[in-house]
Amino acid sequence: MKKYYIVIVFLIVSNVFSQNKKYDEIKFENISINNHQLFFRLKQMPNLEKYLGKIEKKVNVSTDKKIIPLTKKQLAINEFSNENTMLFTTRDSAFIHYFNFEKSQGNIVLKFKNKKITFSNNYSLYEFRKAFPNSYKLAKGINATPLSRAAFIPVFIIRSTSKGYLCFTFYDEKLIDIFLSDDEPDTPY
């Protein structure tokens, strides 16, 4: 009987430690693209297009409602995108969901621990490791490629009403894209 108790305690303790991942934390309000928050009023879209290029509608509003990450609200949305950005829009608001650094010369500015970090296609995995050491420890390799060559790393995002992940993908030690997710995502590739 004592053996069963030891096994049960071992399973409980190992389960607790396996679920206790410690990511670096970012406040959602501290992320901006060219001084635009990730959520913004749709009337600000022309200013963002000057920076990101023309963004075209890809999917019409459907009767199926989708949850926009970090909102927990199910809304009927339009999907807009160009070669470097994907946005979701509602009647009056827009939300930047994905940004591709391989095809864009743009950058994303993040305020983190009293510093401003600028993400661009020149941002390296080494710089990321220095800025986000806890998240870097939880980095995942991509598709049987060594971590030194390709890495996928989520960072925890906190918003007043919800939480999520800002997910970074690196290839050949350079940042290639960022996207937002409500759930801790698996490696996308």
XYZ file of C-alpha atoms in Angstrom:
189
model
C 0.000 0.000 0.000
C 2.870 2.330 0.829
C 4.239 1.880 -2.712
C 0.951 3.145 -4.164
C 1.102 6.286 -2.040
C 4.664 6.966 -3.192
C 3.662 6.498 -6.834
C 0.622 8.774 -6.431
C 2.680 11.496 -4.716
C 5.330 11.209 -7.442
C 2.704 11.589 -10.186
C 1.119 14.609 -8.506
C 4.457 16.351 -7.924
C 5.697 15.687 -11.470
C 2.405 16.954 -12.894
C 2.608 20.164 -10.841
C 6.175 20.849 -11.980
C 5.439 20.073 -15.627
C 2.559 22.592 -15.666
C 4.482 25.310 -13.838
C 6.145 26.981 -16.821
C 7.526 30.415 -16.085
C 7.361 32.728 -19.072
C 8.387 36.352 -19.124
C 5.301 38.587 -18.885
C 4.377 41.543 -21.096
C 1.536 43.986 -20.567
C -0.619 44.079 -23.685
C -0.842 47.871 -23.545
C 2.949 48.109 -23.937
C 2.964 46.653 -27.470
C 2.623 48.949 -30.483
C 3.252 48.961 -34.213
C 4.355 52.384 -35.425
C 2.631 53.958 -32.404
C -0.585 51.964 -33.019
C -1.848 49.655 -30.315
C -2.721 46.126 -31.448
C -6.417 47.041 -30.942
C -7.410 50.339 -32.507
C -10.359 52.212 -33.997
C -11.047 51.350 -37.622
C -10.919 55.030 -38.582
C -7.154 54.898 -37.816
C -6.631 52.267 -40.538
C -5.456 54.773 -43.233
C -2.593 55.886 -40.957
C -1.569 52.282 -40.351
C -1.747 51.527 -44.092
C 0.765 54.305 -44.740
C 3.155 52.266 -42.629
C 2.169 48.669 -43.487
C 0.963 49.083 -47.074
C -2.518 48.531 -48.479
C -4.465 45.974 -46.456
C -7.215 44.180 -48.365
C -10.293 42.308 -47.193
C -9.805 38.533 -47.456
C -12.834 37.113 -45.633
C -16.270 38.722 -45.299
C -18.194 38.938 -42.081
C -19.752 35.572 -41.489
C -22.592 34.421 -39.317
C -20.044 32.261 -37.487
C -18.527 34.245 -34.694
C -14.838 33.940 -33.854
C -13.058 34.772 -30.651
C -10.587 37.586 -31.182
C -7.453 36.774 -29.160
C -7.103 38.527 -25.802
C -10.752 39.670 -25.761
C -12.764 36.541 -24.897
C -15.514 38.077 -27.047
C -17.089 36.152 -29.870
C -17.656 38.579 -32.725
C -18.488 38.457 -36.391
C -15.292 39.645 -38.050
C -13.719 40.529 -41.350
C -10.225 39.309 -42.083
C -7.872 41.750 -43.793
C -4.295 41.085 -44.801
C -1.397 41.861 -47.071
C 1.901 40.043 -47.490
C 3.173 41.092 -44.055
C 0.164 41.579 -41.766
C -3.151 39.979 -40.821
C -5.886 41.958 -39.096
C -9.335 41.101 -37.797
C -11.934 43.879 -37.911
C -15.330 44.383 -36.379
C -17.761 47.196 -37.236
C -15.585 49.857 -35.591
C -12.336 48.257 -34.398
C -9.325 46.450 -35.802
C -6.954 43.982 -34.219
C -3.465 43.121 -35.497
C -3.124 39.342 -35.252
C 0.006 38.432 -37.271
C 3.104 40.240 -38.485
C 5.664 38.799 -40.940
C 9.179 40.253 -40.729
C 10.503 38.338 -43.739
C 8.317 40.387 -46.088
C 8.182 43.659 -44.174
C 10.652 46.392 -43.425
C 8.387 47.486 -40.547
C 8.999 46.976 -36.885
C 7.122 46.428 -33.637
C 8.060 48.420 -30.550
C 7.560 46.847 -27.138
C 8.034 48.473 -23.743
C 9.375 45.831 -21.378
C 11.042 46.279 -17.984
C 11.560 50.026 -18.518
C 13.190 49.417 -21.919
C 11.970 49.799 -25.468
C 12.645 46.767 -27.628
C 12.302 47.124 -31.380
C 11.515 43.925 -33.250
C 12.452 43.875 -36.918
C 13.823 41.446 -39.477
C 17.289 42.105 -37.982
C 16.284 41.150 -34.419
C 18.359 38.132 -33.372
C 17.696 35.116 -31.197
C 20.654 36.204 -29.061
C 18.971 39.577 -28.351
C 15.731 37.763 -27.521
C 17.525 35.451 -25.078
C 18.976 38.473 -23.243
C 15.609 40.288 -23.080
C 13.381 37.278 -22.276
C 15.521 34.671 -20.469
C 12.610 32.784 -18.852
C 10.712 32.378 -22.122
C 13.891 31.441 -23.972
C 14.380 28.503 -21.590
C 11.031 27.147 -22.865
C 11.884 27.571 -26.563
C 10.836 24.798 -28.904
C 12.619 23.618 -32.024
C 10.836 23.611 -35.341
C 10.239 20.484 -37.398
C 13.340 18.466 -36.462
C 15.579 21.507 -36.934
C 18.055 22.303 -34.132
C 17.054 25.087 -31.773
C 20.144 27.046 -32.800
C 18.780 27.142 -36.375
C 15.022 27.561 -35.810
C 13.068 28.399 -32.664
C 9.477 29.010 -31.648
C 9.058 30.919 -28.370
C 5.827 32.130 -26.716
C 5.913 35.040 -24.232
C 3.029 35.492 -21.779
C 0.805 38.572 -22.347
C -1.411 40.056 -19.665
C -4.381 42.264 -20.478
C -6.774 43.645 -17.869
C -9.525 41.146 -18.744
C -7.600 38.264 -20.306
C -4.269 36.622 -20.971
C -2.554 35.090 -23.960
C 0.750 34.588 -25.736
C 2.848 36.641 -28.112
C 4.571 33.973 -30.194
C 7.951 34.562 -31.855
C 9.426 32.453 -34.669
C 13.142 32.635 -35.477
C 14.960 31.078 -38.414
C 18.740 31.225 -38.878
C 18.711 33.202 -35.627
C 16.622 36.072 -37.123
C 13.019 36.947 -36.254
C 10.655 35.939 -39.057
C 7.171 36.417 -37.557
C 5.043 37.187 -34.512
C 1.430 36.220 -33.841
C -1.019 36.336 -30.930
C -2.822 33.391 -29.385
C -5.173 32.881 -26.443
C -3.799 29.418 -25.716
C -0.231 28.293 -25.330
C 0.394 27.212 -28.901
C 2.339 24.235 -30.146
C 5.084 24.694 -32.682
C 3.331 25.986 -35.824
C 5.616 24.280 -38.356
